[in-house]
Amino acid sequence: MKYSDTENQSLLDREMFAKILLAVFIGVSVSSLIQGSTLKCYTCNSEDDPGCFENPERQRIHDCGLVIADLSSTRFRCMTIKGIDGNDKFAMRRCSTNDECKLHLRSDNSYEWGTKIYPDATCEECASDLCNKN
């Protein structure tokens, strides 16, 4: 079957549109897979959630790629900070970046977080899904 020049151009336009649409679909799919595959961590703070210290499995789970923007996922870590706040034990679990414990844990084992300083603290980082359970 022979097509006119106009029909040939129309077929080429449809083919090009289908290829562009497929490329966009693949790009969105790959982006969704990458975004959904970053490190997952327990996130809680015993100041407002008493279960955070002993029972993190019942706490929120966050995808670090959604919490920490503009960094390579190879730098993501799960963090657990435990210590004493006055007469009470405290725990904080969250997404962080590698070496963040070194930045906040002082040589006297106090942990500096914003305007607070927690004495006798421990800070641990790990790099596998939900590894900040203990």
PDB file of N, CA and C in Angstrom, residues 24-129:
ATOM      1  N   VAL A  24       9.621   9.028  28.372  1.00  0.00           N
ATOM      2  CA  VAL A  24       9.153   9.708  29.585  1.00  0.00           C
ATOM      3  C   VAL A  24       8.681   8.681  30.606  1.00  0.00           C
ATOM      4  N   PHE A  25       7.927   7.697  30.173  1.00  0.00           N
ATOM      5  CA  PHE A  25       7.429   6.653  31.060  1.00  0.00           C
ATOM      6  C   PHE A  25       8.586   5.898  31.714  1.00  0.00           C
ATOM      7  N   ILE A  26       9.583   5.526  30.931  1.00  0.00           N
ATOM      8  CA  ILE A  26      10.748   4.819  31.471  1.00  0.00           C
ATOM      9  C   ILE A  26      11.488   5.705  32.468  1.00  0.00           C
ATOM     10  N   GLY A  27      11.661   6.973  32.143  1.00  0.00           N
ATOM     11  CA  GLY A  27      12.339   7.896  33.051  1.00  0.00           C
ATOM     12  C   GLY A  27      11.623   8.034  34.377  1.00  0.00           C
ATOM     13  N   VAL A  28      10.314   8.174  34.345  1.00  0.00           N
ATOM     14  CA  VAL A  28       9.530   8.292  35.577  1.00  0.00           C
ATOM     15  C   VAL A  28       9.603   6.995  36.374  1.00  0.00           C
ATOM     16  N   SER A  29       9.539   5.864  35.708  1.00  0.00           N
ATOM     17  CA  SER A  29       9.602   4.571  36.392  1.00  0.00           C
ATOM     18  C   SER A  29      10.944   4.376  37.080  1.00  0.00           C
ATOM     19  N   VAL A  30      12.033   4.656  36.383  1.00  0.00           N
ATOM     20  CA  VAL A  30      13.368   4.518  36.966  1.00  0.00           C
ATOM     21  C   VAL A  30      13.528   5.473  38.139  1.00  0.00           C
ATOM     22  N   SER A  31      13.074   6.693  37.992  1.00  0.00           N
ATOM     23  CA  SER A  31      13.154   7.674  39.073  1.00  0.00           C
ATOM     24  C   SER A  31      12.393   7.197  40.300  1.00  0.00           C
ATOM     25  N   SER A  32      11.227   6.624  40.104  1.00  0.00           N
ATOM     26  CA  SER A  32      10.428   6.111  41.220  1.00  0.00           C
ATOM     27  C   SER A  32      11.135   4.950  41.901  1.00  0.00           C
ATOM     28  N   LEU A  33      11.755   4.072  41.122  1.00  0.00           N
ATOM     29  CA  LEU A  33      12.477   2.954  41.706  1.00  0.00           C
ATOM     30  C   LEU A  33      13.663   3.429  42.520  1.00  0.00           C
ATOM     31  N   ILE A  34      14.412   4.373  41.996  1.00  0.00           N
ATOM     32  CA  ILE A  34      15.573   4.897  42.706  1.00  0.00           C
ATOM     33  C   ILE A  34      15.134   5.580  43.988  1.00  0.00           C
ATOM     34  N   GLN A  35      14.123   6.419  43.919  1.00  0.00           N
ATOM     35  CA  GLN A  35      13.631   7.142  45.089  1.00  0.00           C
ATOM     36  C   GLN A  35      13.116   6.171  46.139  1.00  0.00           C
ATOM     37  N   GLY A  36      12.473   5.095  45.718  1.00  0.00           N
ATOM     38  CA  GLY A  36      11.889   4.158  46.659  1.00  0.00           C
ATOM     39  C   GLY A  36      12.875   3.156  47.214  1.00  0.00           C
ATOM     40  N   SER A  37      14.116   3.189  46.784  1.00  0.00           N
ATOM     41  CA  SER A  37      15.056   2.160  47.195  1.00  0.00           C
ATOM     42  C   SER A  37      16.157   2.679  48.113  1.00  0.00           C
ATOM     43  N   THR A  38      15.953   3.817  48.752  1.00  0.00           N
ATOM     44  CA  THR A  38      16.984   4.308  49.659  1.00  0.00           C
ATOM     45  C   THR A  38      16.823   3.666  51.035  1.00  0.00           C
ATOM     46  N   LEU A  39      17.767   3.923  51.896  1.00  0.00           N
ATOM     47  CA  LEU A  39      17.817   3.349  53.234  1.00  0.00           C
ATOM     48  C   LEU A  39      16.568   3.700  54.038  1.00  0.00           C
ATOM     49  N   LYS A  40      16.054   2.721  54.775  1.00  0.00           N
ATOM     50  CA  LYS A  40      14.895   2.938  55.643  1.00  0.00           C
ATOM     51  C   LYS A  40      15.334   2.817  57.098  1.00  0.00           C
ATOM     52  N   CYS A  41      14.884   3.768  57.937  1.00  0.00           N
ATOM     53  CA  CYS A  41      15.282   3.806  59.345  1.00  0.00           C
ATOM     54  C   CYS A  41      14.075   4.018  60.248  1.00  0.00           C
ATOM     55  N   TYR A  42      14.197   3.516  61.486  1.00  0.00           N
ATOM     56  CA  TYR A  42      13.214   3.866  62.510  1.00  0.00           C
ATOM     57  C   TYR A  42      13.458   5.316  62.902  1.00  0.00           C
ATOM     58  N   THR A  43      12.387   6.067  63.109  1.00  0.00           N
ATOM     59  CA  THR A  43      12.524   7.459  63.537  1.00  0.00           C
ATOM     60  C   THR A  43      11.590   7.716  64.709  1.00  0.00           C
ATOM     61  N   CYS A  44      12.171   8.158  65.815  1.00  0.00           N
ATOM     62  CA  CYS A  44      11.383   8.498  66.992  1.00  0.00           C
ATOM     63  C   CYS A  44      12.268   9.268  67.969  1.00  0.00           C
ATOM     64  N   ASN A  45      11.635   9.849  68.970  1.00  0.00           N
ATOM     65  CA  ASN A  45      12.327  10.593  70.014  1.00  0.00           C
ATOM     66  C   ASN A  45      11.601  10.302  71.316  1.00  0.00           C
ATOM     67  N   SER A  46      12.318   9.792  72.309  1.00  0.00           N
ATOM     68  CA  SER A  46      11.671   9.401  73.562  1.00  0.00           C
ATOM     69  C   SER A  46      11.117  10.586  74.344  1.00  0.00           C
ATOM     70  N   GLU A  47      11.519  11.814  73.992  1.00  0.00           N
ATOM     71  CA  GLU A  47      10.946  12.979  74.673  1.00  0.00           C
ATOM     72  C   GLU A  47       9.442  13.068  74.435  1.00  0.00           C
ATOM     73  N   ASP A  48       8.996  12.682  73.258  1.00  0.00           N
ATOM     74  CA  ASP A  48       7.558  12.721  72.979  1.00  0.00           C
ATOM     75  C   ASP A  48       6.986  11.340  72.661  1.00  0.00           C
ATOM     76  N   ASP A  49       7.819  10.303  72.764  1.00  0.00           N
ATOM     77  CA  ASP A  49       7.369   8.948  72.459  1.00  0.00           C
ATOM     78  C   ASP A  49       8.133   7.959  73.339  1.00  0.00           C
ATOM     79  N   PRO A  50       7.569   7.590  74.503  1.00  0.00           N
ATOM     80  CA  PRO A  50       8.281   6.721  75.442  1.00  0.00           C
ATOM     81  C   PRO A  50       8.680   5.367  74.856  1.00  0.00           C
ATOM     82  N   GLY A  51       7.970   4.877  73.852  1.00  0.00           N
ATOM     83  CA  GLY A  51       8.298   3.592  73.247  1.00  0.00           C
ATOM     84  C   GLY A  51       9.586   3.608  72.451  1.00  0.00           C
ATOM     85  N   CYS A  52      10.115   4.768  72.189  1.00  0.00           N
ATOM     86  CA  CYS A  52      11.316   4.885  71.357  1.00  0.00           C
ATOM     87  C   CYS A  52      12.528   4.209  71.996  1.00  0.00           C
ATOM     88  N   PHE A  53      12.629   4.247  73.320  1.00  0.00           N
ATOM     89  CA  PHE A  53      13.818   3.701  73.982  1.00  0.00           C
ATOM     90  C   PHE A  53      13.884   2.180  73.867  1.00  0.00           C
ATOM     91  N   GLU A  54      12.775   1.508  74.126  1.00  0.00           N
ATOM     92  CA  GLU A  54      12.785   0.049  74.198  1.00  0.00           C
ATOM     93  C   GLU A  54      12.174  -0.649  72.991  1.00  0.00           C
ATOM     94  N   ASN A  55      11.270   0.003  72.284  1.00  0.00           N
ATOM     95  CA  ASN A  55      10.434  -0.701  71.324  1.00  0.00           C
ATOM     96  C   ASN A  55      10.357   0.007  69.969  1.00  0.00           C
ATOM     97  N   PRO A  56      11.459   0.175  69.269  1.00  0.00           N
ATOM     98  CA  PRO A  56      11.415   0.955  68.026  1.00  0.00           C
ATOM     99  C   PRO A  56      10.626   0.295  66.897  1.00  0.00           C
ATOM    100  N   GLU A  57      10.388  -1.026  66.981  1.00  0.00           N
ATOM    101  CA  GLU A  57       9.657  -1.685  65.891  1.00  0.00           C
ATOM    102  C   GLU A  57       8.261  -1.101  65.719  1.00  0.00           C
ATOM    103  N   ARG A  58       7.730  -0.504  66.773  1.00  0.00           N
ATOM    104  CA  ARG A  58       6.387   0.078  66.700  1.00  0.00           C
ATOM    105  C   ARG A  58       6.426   1.544  66.280  1.00  0.00           C
ATOM    106  N   GLN A  59       7.587   2.038  65.968  1.00  0.00           N
ATOM    107  CA  GLN A  59       7.734   3.449  65.630  1.00  0.00           C
ATOM    108  C   GLN A  59       7.621   3.661  64.123  1.00  0.00           C
ATOM    109  N   ARG A  60       7.714   4.904  63.754  1.00  0.00           N
ATOM    110  CA  ARG A  60       7.648   5.264  62.331  1.00  0.00           C
ATOM    111  C   ARG A  60       8.889   4.761  61.599  1.00  0.00           C
ATOM    112  N   ILE A  61       8.682   4.456  60.348  1.00  0.00           N
ATOM    113  CA  ILE A  61       9.787   4.075  59.470  1.00  0.00           C
ATOM    114  C   ILE A  61       9.828   5.114  58.359  1.00  0.00           C
ATOM    115  N   HIS A  62      11.002   5.717  58.172  1.00  0.00           N
ATOM    116  CA  HIS A  62      11.149   6.723  57.119  1.00  0.00           C
ATOM    117  C   HIS A  62      12.135   6.250  56.065  1.00  0.00           C
ATOM    118  N   ASP A  63      11.872   6.642  54.851  1.00  0.00           N
ATOM    119  CA  ASP A  63      12.778   6.436  53.737  1.00  0.00           C
ATOM    120  C   ASP A  63      13.728   7.632  53.737  1.00  0.00           C
ATOM    121  N   CYS A  64      15.004   7.396  53.981  1.00  0.00           N
ATOM    122  CA  CYS A  64      15.962   8.499  54.129  1.00  0.00           C
ATOM    123  C   CYS A  64      16.030   9.389  52.891  1.00  0.00           C
ATOM    124  N   GLY A  65      15.784   8.835  51.722  1.00  0.00           N
ATOM    125  CA  GLY A  65      15.797   9.636  50.501  1.00  0.00           C
ATOM    126  C   GLY A  65      14.716  10.695  50.480  1.00  0.00           C
ATOM    127  N   LEU A  66      13.646  10.484  51.247  1.00  0.00           N
ATOM    128  CA  LEU A  66      12.579  11.474  51.329  1.00  0.00           C
ATOM    129  C   LEU A  66      12.824  12.472  52.453  1.00  0.00           C
ATOM    130  N   VAL A  67      13.649  12.096  53.431  1.00  0.00           N
ATOM    131  CA  VAL A  67      13.926  12.947  54.592  1.00  0.00           C
ATOM    132  C   VAL A  67      15.142  13.833  54.350  1.00  0.00           C
ATOM    133  N   ILE A  68      16.167  13.270  53.740  1.00  0.00           N
ATOM    134  CA  ILE A  68      17.422  13.991  53.499  1.00  0.00           C
ATOM    135  C   ILE A  68      17.511  14.271  52.005  1.00  0.00           C
ATOM    136  N   ALA A  69      17.412  15.509  51.638  1.00  0.00           N
ATOM    137  CA  ALA A  69      17.413  15.867  50.215  1.00  0.00           C
ATOM    138  C   ALA A  69      18.821  16.220  49.739  1.00  0.00           C
ATOM    139  N   ASP A  70      19.042  16.090  48.473  1.00  0.00           N
ATOM    140  CA  ASP A  70      20.242  16.581  47.791  1.00  0.00           C
ATOM    141  C   ASP A  70      21.540  15.917  48.230  1.00  0.00           C
ATOM    142  N   LEU A  71      21.485  14.695  48.718  1.00  0.00           N
ATOM    143  CA  LEU A  71      22.712  13.977  49.046  1.00  0.00           C
ATOM    144  C   LEU A  71      22.686  12.611  48.387  1.00  0.00           C
ATOM    145  N   SER A  72      23.843  12.080  48.128  1.00  0.00           N
ATOM    146  CA  SER A  72      23.939  10.747  47.559  1.00  0.00           C
ATOM    147  C   SER A  72      23.455   9.722  48.580  1.00  0.00           C
ATOM    148  N   SER A  73      22.691   8.749  48.134  1.00  0.00           N
ATOM    149  CA  SER A  73      22.159   7.741  49.051  1.00  0.00           C
ATOM    150  C   SER A  73      23.264   6.897  49.676  1.00  0.00           C
ATOM    151  N   THR A  74      24.461   6.896  49.125  1.00  0.00           N
ATOM    152  CA  THR A  74      25.558   6.147  49.736  1.00  0.00           C
ATOM    153  C   THR A  74      26.003   6.782  51.047  1.00  0.00           C
ATOM    154  N   ARG A  75      25.613   8.013  51.296  1.00  0.00           N
ATOM    155  CA  ARG A  75      25.971   8.694  52.548  1.00  0.00           C
ATOM    156  C   ARG A  75      24.913   8.518  53.634  1.00  0.00           C
ATOM    157  N   PHE A  76      23.746   7.952  53.307  1.00  0.00           N
ATOM    158  CA  PHE A  76      22.677   7.801  54.290  1.00  0.00           C
ATOM    159  C   PHE A  76      23.058   6.776  55.351  1.00  0.00           C
ATOM    160  N   ARG A  77      22.682   7.061  56.581  1.00  0.00           N
ATOM    161  CA  ARG A  77      22.872   6.149  57.704  1.00  0.00           C
ATOM    162  C   ARG A  77      21.638   6.208  58.592  1.00  0.00           C
ATOM    163  N   CYS A  78      21.403   5.127  59.330  1.00  0.00           N
ATOM    164  CA  CYS A  78      20.425   5.143  60.406  1.00  0.00           C
ATOM    165  C   CYS A  78      21.206   5.444  61.678  1.00  0.00           C
ATOM    166  N   MET A  79      20.644   6.263  62.533  1.00  0.00           N
ATOM    167  CA  MET A  79      21.350   6.695  63.731  1.00  0.00           C
ATOM    168  C   MET A  79      20.522   6.364  64.967  1.00  0.00           C
ATOM    169  N   THR A  80      21.204   5.949  66.032  1.00  0.00           N
ATOM    170  CA  THR A  80      20.582   5.751  67.340  1.00  0.00           C
ATOM    171  C   THR A  80      21.425   6.490  68.366  1.00  0.00           C
ATOM    172  N   ILE A  81      20.787   7.381  69.097  1.00  0.00           N
ATOM    173  CA  ILE A  81      21.447   8.117  70.172  1.00  0.00           C
ATOM    174  C   ILE A  81      20.734   7.748  71.456  1.00  0.00           C
ATOM    175  N   LYS A  82      21.491   7.344  72.466  1.00  0.00           N
ATOM    176  CA  LYS A  82      20.914   7.036  73.778  1.00  0.00           C
ATOM    177  C   LYS A  82      21.734   7.749  74.833  1.00  0.00           C
ATOM    178  N   GLY A  83      21.064   8.160  75.907  1.00  0.00           N
ATOM    179  CA  GLY A  83      21.769   8.840  76.975  1.00  0.00           C
ATOM    180  C   GLY A  83      20.848   9.150  78.135  1.00  0.00           C
ATOM    181  N   ILE A  84      21.282  10.099  78.957  1.00  0.00           N
ATOM    182  CA  ILE A  84      20.537  10.528  80.141  1.00  0.00           C
ATOM    183  C   ILE A  84      20.140  11.980  79.949  1.00  0.00           C
ATOM    184  N   ASP A  85      18.885  12.279  80.255  1.00  0.00           N
ATOM    185  CA  ASP A  85      18.374  13.653  80.223  1.00  0.00           C
ATOM    186  C   ASP A  85      17.791  13.929  81.603  1.00  0.00           C
ATOM    187  N   GLY A  86      18.579  14.570  82.458  1.00  0.00           N
ATOM    188  CA  GLY A  86      18.158  14.750  83.853  1.00  0.00           C
ATOM    189  C   GLY A  86      18.184  13.401  84.549  1.00  0.00           C
ATOM    190  N   ASN A  87      17.029  12.958  85.047  1.00  0.00           N
ATOM    191  CA  ASN A  87      16.924  11.644  85.688  1.00  0.00           C
ATOM    192  C   ASN A  87      16.365  10.581  84.754  1.00  0.00           C
ATOM    193  N   ASP A  88      16.097  10.951  83.530  1.00  0.00           N
ATOM    194  CA  ASP A  88      15.448  10.039  82.587  1.00  0.00           C
ATOM    195  C   ASP A  88      16.401   9.592  81.487  1.00  0.00           C
ATOM    196  N   LYS A  89      16.220   8.339  81.068  1.00  0.00           N
ATOM    197  CA  LYS A  89      16.943   7.856  79.896  1.00  0.00           C
ATOM    198  C   LYS A  89      16.239   8.413  78.660  1.00  0.00           C
ATOM    199  N   PHE A  90      16.988   8.655  77.619  1.00  0.00           N
ATOM    200  CA  PHE A  90      16.374   9.109  76.374  1.00  0.00           C
ATOM    201  C   PHE A  90      16.963   8.324  75.205  1.00  0.00           C
ATOM    202  N   ALA A  91      16.201   8.313  74.130  1.00  0.00           N
ATOM    203  CA  ALA A  91      16.659   7.699  72.878  1.00  0.00           C
ATOM    204  C   ALA A  91      16.107   8.510  71.720  1.00  0.00           C
ATOM    205  N   MET A  92      16.895   8.591  70.684  1.00  0.00           N
ATOM    206  CA  MET A  92      16.477   9.243  69.446  1.00  0.00           C
ATOM    207  C   MET A  92      16.948   8.345  68.303  1.00  0.00           C
ATOM    208  N   ARG A  93      16.059   8.060  67.388  1.00  0.00           N
ATOM    209  CA  ARG A  93      16.389   7.243  66.212  1.00  0.00           C
ATOM    210  C   ARG A  93      15.972   8.039  64.984  1.00  0.00           C
ATOM    211  N   ARG A  94      16.838   8.059  63.972  1.00  0.00           N
ATOM    212  CA  ARG A  94      16.510   8.864  62.796  1.00  0.00           C
ATOM    213  C   ARG A  94      17.430   8.539  61.631  1.00  0.00           C
ATOM    214  N   CYS A  95      17.094   9.117  60.476  1.00  0.00           N
ATOM    215  CA  CYS A  95      17.981   9.082  59.318  1.00  0.00           C
ATOM    216  C   CYS A  95      19.076  10.123  59.534  1.00  0.00           C
ATOM    217  N   SER A  96      20.267   9.814  59.093  1.00  0.00           N
ATOM    218  CA  SER A  96      21.373  10.774  59.192  1.00  0.00           C
ATOM    219  C   SER A  96      22.312  10.544  58.009  1.00  0.00           C
ATOM    220  N   THR A  97      23.447  11.183  58.076  1.00  0.00           N
ATOM    221  CA  THR A  97      24.484  10.961  57.071  1.00  0.00           C
ATOM    222  C   THR A  97      25.717  10.397  57.759  1.00  0.00           C
ATOM    223  N   ASN A  98      26.588   9.762  56.976  1.00  0.00           N
ATOM    224  CA  ASN A  98      27.759   9.137  57.580  1.00  0.00           C
ATOM    225  C   ASN A  98      28.597  10.158  58.348  1.00  0.00           C
ATOM    226  N   ASP A  99      29.150   9.702  59.442  1.00  0.00           N
ATOM    227  CA  ASP A  99      30.018  10.487  60.332  1.00  0.00           C
ATOM    228  C   ASP A  99      29.284  11.572  61.109  1.00  0.00           C
ATOM    229  N   GLU A 100      27.963  11.544  61.142  1.00  0.00           N
ATOM    230  CA  GLU A 100      27.243  12.548  61.920  1.00  0.00           C
ATOM    231  C   GLU A 100      27.476  12.351  63.419  1.00  0.00           C
ATOM    232  N   CYS A 101      27.644  11.110  63.868  1.00  0.00           N
ATOM    233  CA  CYS A 101      27.957  10.872  65.282  1.00  0.00           C
ATOM    234  C   CYS A 101      29.248  11.593  65.667  1.00  0.00           C
ATOM    235  N   LYS A 102      30.246  11.523  64.790  1.00  0.00           N
ATOM    236  CA  LYS A 102      31.520  12.192  65.074  1.00  0.00           C
ATOM    237  C   LYS A 102      31.347  13.700  65.218  1.00  0.00           C
ATOM    238  N   LEU A 103      30.386  14.254  64.491  1.00  0.00           N
ATOM    239  CA  LEU A 103      30.162  15.701  64.552  1.00  0.00           C
ATOM    240  C   LEU A 103      29.513  16.140  65.859  1.00  0.00           C
ATOM    241  N   HIS A 104      28.649  15.300  66.425  1.00  0.00           N
ATOM    242  CA  HIS A 104      27.859  15.715  67.583  1.00  0.00           C
ATOM    243  C   HIS A 104      28.294  15.097  68.904  1.00  0.00           C
ATOM    244  N   LEU A 105      28.983  13.962  68.879  1.00  0.00           N
ATOM    245  CA  LEU A 105      29.412  13.307  70.111  1.00  0.00           C
ATOM    246  C   LEU A 105      30.756  13.887  70.534  1.00  0.00           C
ATOM    247  N   ARG A 106      30.766  14.461  71.732  1.00  0.00           N
ATOM    248  CA  ARG A 106      31.989  15.108  72.229  1.00  0.00           C
ATOM    249  C   ARG A 106      32.941  14.089  72.845  1.00  0.00           C
ATOM    250  N   SER A 107      34.156  14.515  73.104  1.00  0.00           N
ATOM    251  CA  SER A 107      35.170  13.623  73.671  1.00  0.00           C
ATOM    252  C   SER A 107      34.801  13.148  75.078  1.00  0.00           C
ATOM    253  N   ASP A 108      33.954  13.907  75.802  1.00  0.00           N
ATOM    254  CA  ASP A 108      33.515  13.483  77.139  1.00  0.00           C
ATOM    255  C   ASP A 108      32.249  12.620  77.079  1.00  0.00           C
ATOM    256  N   ASN A 109      31.900  12.130  75.890  1.00  0.00           N
ATOM    257  CA  ASN A 109      30.715  11.304  75.626  1.00  0.00           C
ATOM    258  C   ASN A 109      29.393  12.020  75.854  1.00  0.00           C
ATOM    259  N   SER A 110      29.409  13.327  75.836  1.00  0.00           N
ATOM    260  CA  SER A 110      28.134  14.053  75.832  1.00  0.00           C
ATOM    261  C   SER A 110      27.754  14.284  74.372  1.00  0.00           C
ATOM    262  N   TYR A 111      26.469  14.316  74.142  1.00  0.00           N
ATOM    263  CA  TYR A 111      25.964  14.477  72.782  1.00  0.00           C
ATOM    264  C   TYR A 111      25.308  15.842  72.667  1.00  0.00           C
ATOM    265  N   GLU A 112      25.749  16.622  71.710  1.00  0.00           N
ATOM    266  CA  GLU A 112      25.216  17.970  71.502  1.00  0.00           C
ATOM    267  C   GLU A 112      24.213  17.933  70.356  1.00  0.00           C
ATOM    268  N   TRP A 113      22.977  18.294  70.667  1.00  0.00           N
ATOM    269  CA  TRP A 113      21.920  18.310  69.662  1.00  0.00           C
ATOM    270  C   TRP A 113      21.194  19.640  69.759  1.00  0.00           C
ATOM    271  N   GLY A 114      21.460  20.515  68.815  1.00  0.00           N
ATOM    272  CA  GLY A 114      20.865  21.858  68.870  1.00  0.00           C
ATOM    273  C   GLY A 114      21.350  22.593  70.102  1.00  0.00           C
ATOM    274  N   THR A 115      20.420  23.030  70.931  1.00  0.00           N
ATOM    275  CA  THR A 115      20.786  23.756  72.154  1.00  0.00           C
ATOM    276  C   THR A 115      20.916  22.826  73.348  1.00  0.00           C
ATOM    277  N   LYS A 116      20.650  21.539  73.184  1.00  0.00           N
ATOM    278  CA  LYS A 116      20.717  20.586  74.297  1.00  0.00           C
ATOM    279  C   LYS A 116      22.029  19.822  74.282  1.00  0.00           C
ATOM    280  N   ILE A 117      22.467  19.483  75.485  1.00  0.00           N
ATOM    281  CA  ILE A 117      23.636  18.622  75.643  1.00  0.00           C
ATOM    282  C   ILE A 117      23.225  17.467  76.546  1.00  0.00           C
ATOM    283  N   TYR A 118      23.384  16.248  76.045  1.00  0.00           N
ATOM    284  CA  TYR A 118      23.023  15.051  76.795  1.00  0.00           C
ATOM    285  C   TYR A 118      24.305  14.391  77.298  1.00  0.00           C
ATOM    286  N   PRO A 119      24.500  14.291  78.634  1.00  0.00           N
ATOM    287  CA  PRO A 119      25.708  13.646  79.158  1.00  0.00           C
ATOM    288  C   PRO A 119      25.627  12.121  79.015  1.00  0.00           C
ATOM    289  N   ASP A 120      26.769  11.479  79.078  1.00  0.00           N
ATOM    290  CA  ASP A 120      26.854  10.013  79.026  1.00  0.00           C
ATOM    291  C   ASP A 120      26.034   9.423  77.889  1.00  0.00           C
ATOM    292  N   ALA A 121      26.261   9.887  76.708  1.00  0.00           N
ATOM    293  CA  ALA A 121      25.479   9.435  75.551  1.00  0.00           C
ATOM    294  C   ALA A 121      26.279   8.467  74.696  1.00  0.00           C
ATOM    295  N   THR A 122      25.549   7.668  73.953  1.00  0.00           N
ATOM    296  CA  THR A 122      26.151   6.841  72.913  1.00  0.00           C
ATOM    297  C   THR A 122      25.499   7.226  71.594  1.00  0.00           C
ATOM    298  N   CYS A 123      26.251   7.102  70.548  1.00  0.00           N
ATOM    299  CA  CYS A 123      25.733   7.420  69.218  1.00  0.00           C
ATOM    300  C   CYS A 123      26.260   6.356  68.265  1.00  0.00           C
ATOM    301  N   GLU A 124      25.337   5.705  67.571  1.00  0.00           N
ATOM    302  CA  GLU A 124      25.724   4.655  66.638  1.00  0.00           C
ATOM    303  C   GLU A 124      25.085   4.905  65.283  1.00  0.00           C
ATOM    304  N   GLU A 125      25.839   4.608  64.239  1.00  0.00           N
ATOM    305  CA  GLU A 125      25.351   4.705  62.861  1.00  0.00           C
ATOM    306  C   GLU A 125      25.435   3.327  62.226  1.00  0.00           C
ATOM    307  N   CYS A 126      24.499   3.055  61.337  1.00  0.00           N
ATOM    308  CA  CYS A 126      24.528   1.796  60.597  1.00  0.00           C
ATOM    309  C   CYS A 126      23.959   2.049  59.204  1.00  0.00           C
ATOM    310  N   ALA A 127      24.180   1.125  58.300  1.00  0.00           N
ATOM    311  CA  ALA A 127      23.862   1.404  56.895  1.00  0.00           C
ATOM    312  C   ALA A 127      23.006   0.332  56.220  1.00  0.00           C
ATOM    313  N   SER A 128      22.177  -0.374  56.977  1.00  0.00           N
ATOM    314  CA  SER A 128      21.243  -1.321  56.353  1.00  0.00           C
ATOM    315  C   SER A 128      19.826  -1.008  56.831  1.00  0.00           C
ATOM    316  N   ASP A 129      18.838  -1.417  56.063  1.00  0.00           N
ATOM    317  CA  ASP A 129      17.449  -1.102  56.394  1.00  0.00           C
ATOM    318  C   ASP A 129      17.096  -1.510  57.822  1.00  0.00           C
TER     319      ASP A 129
END
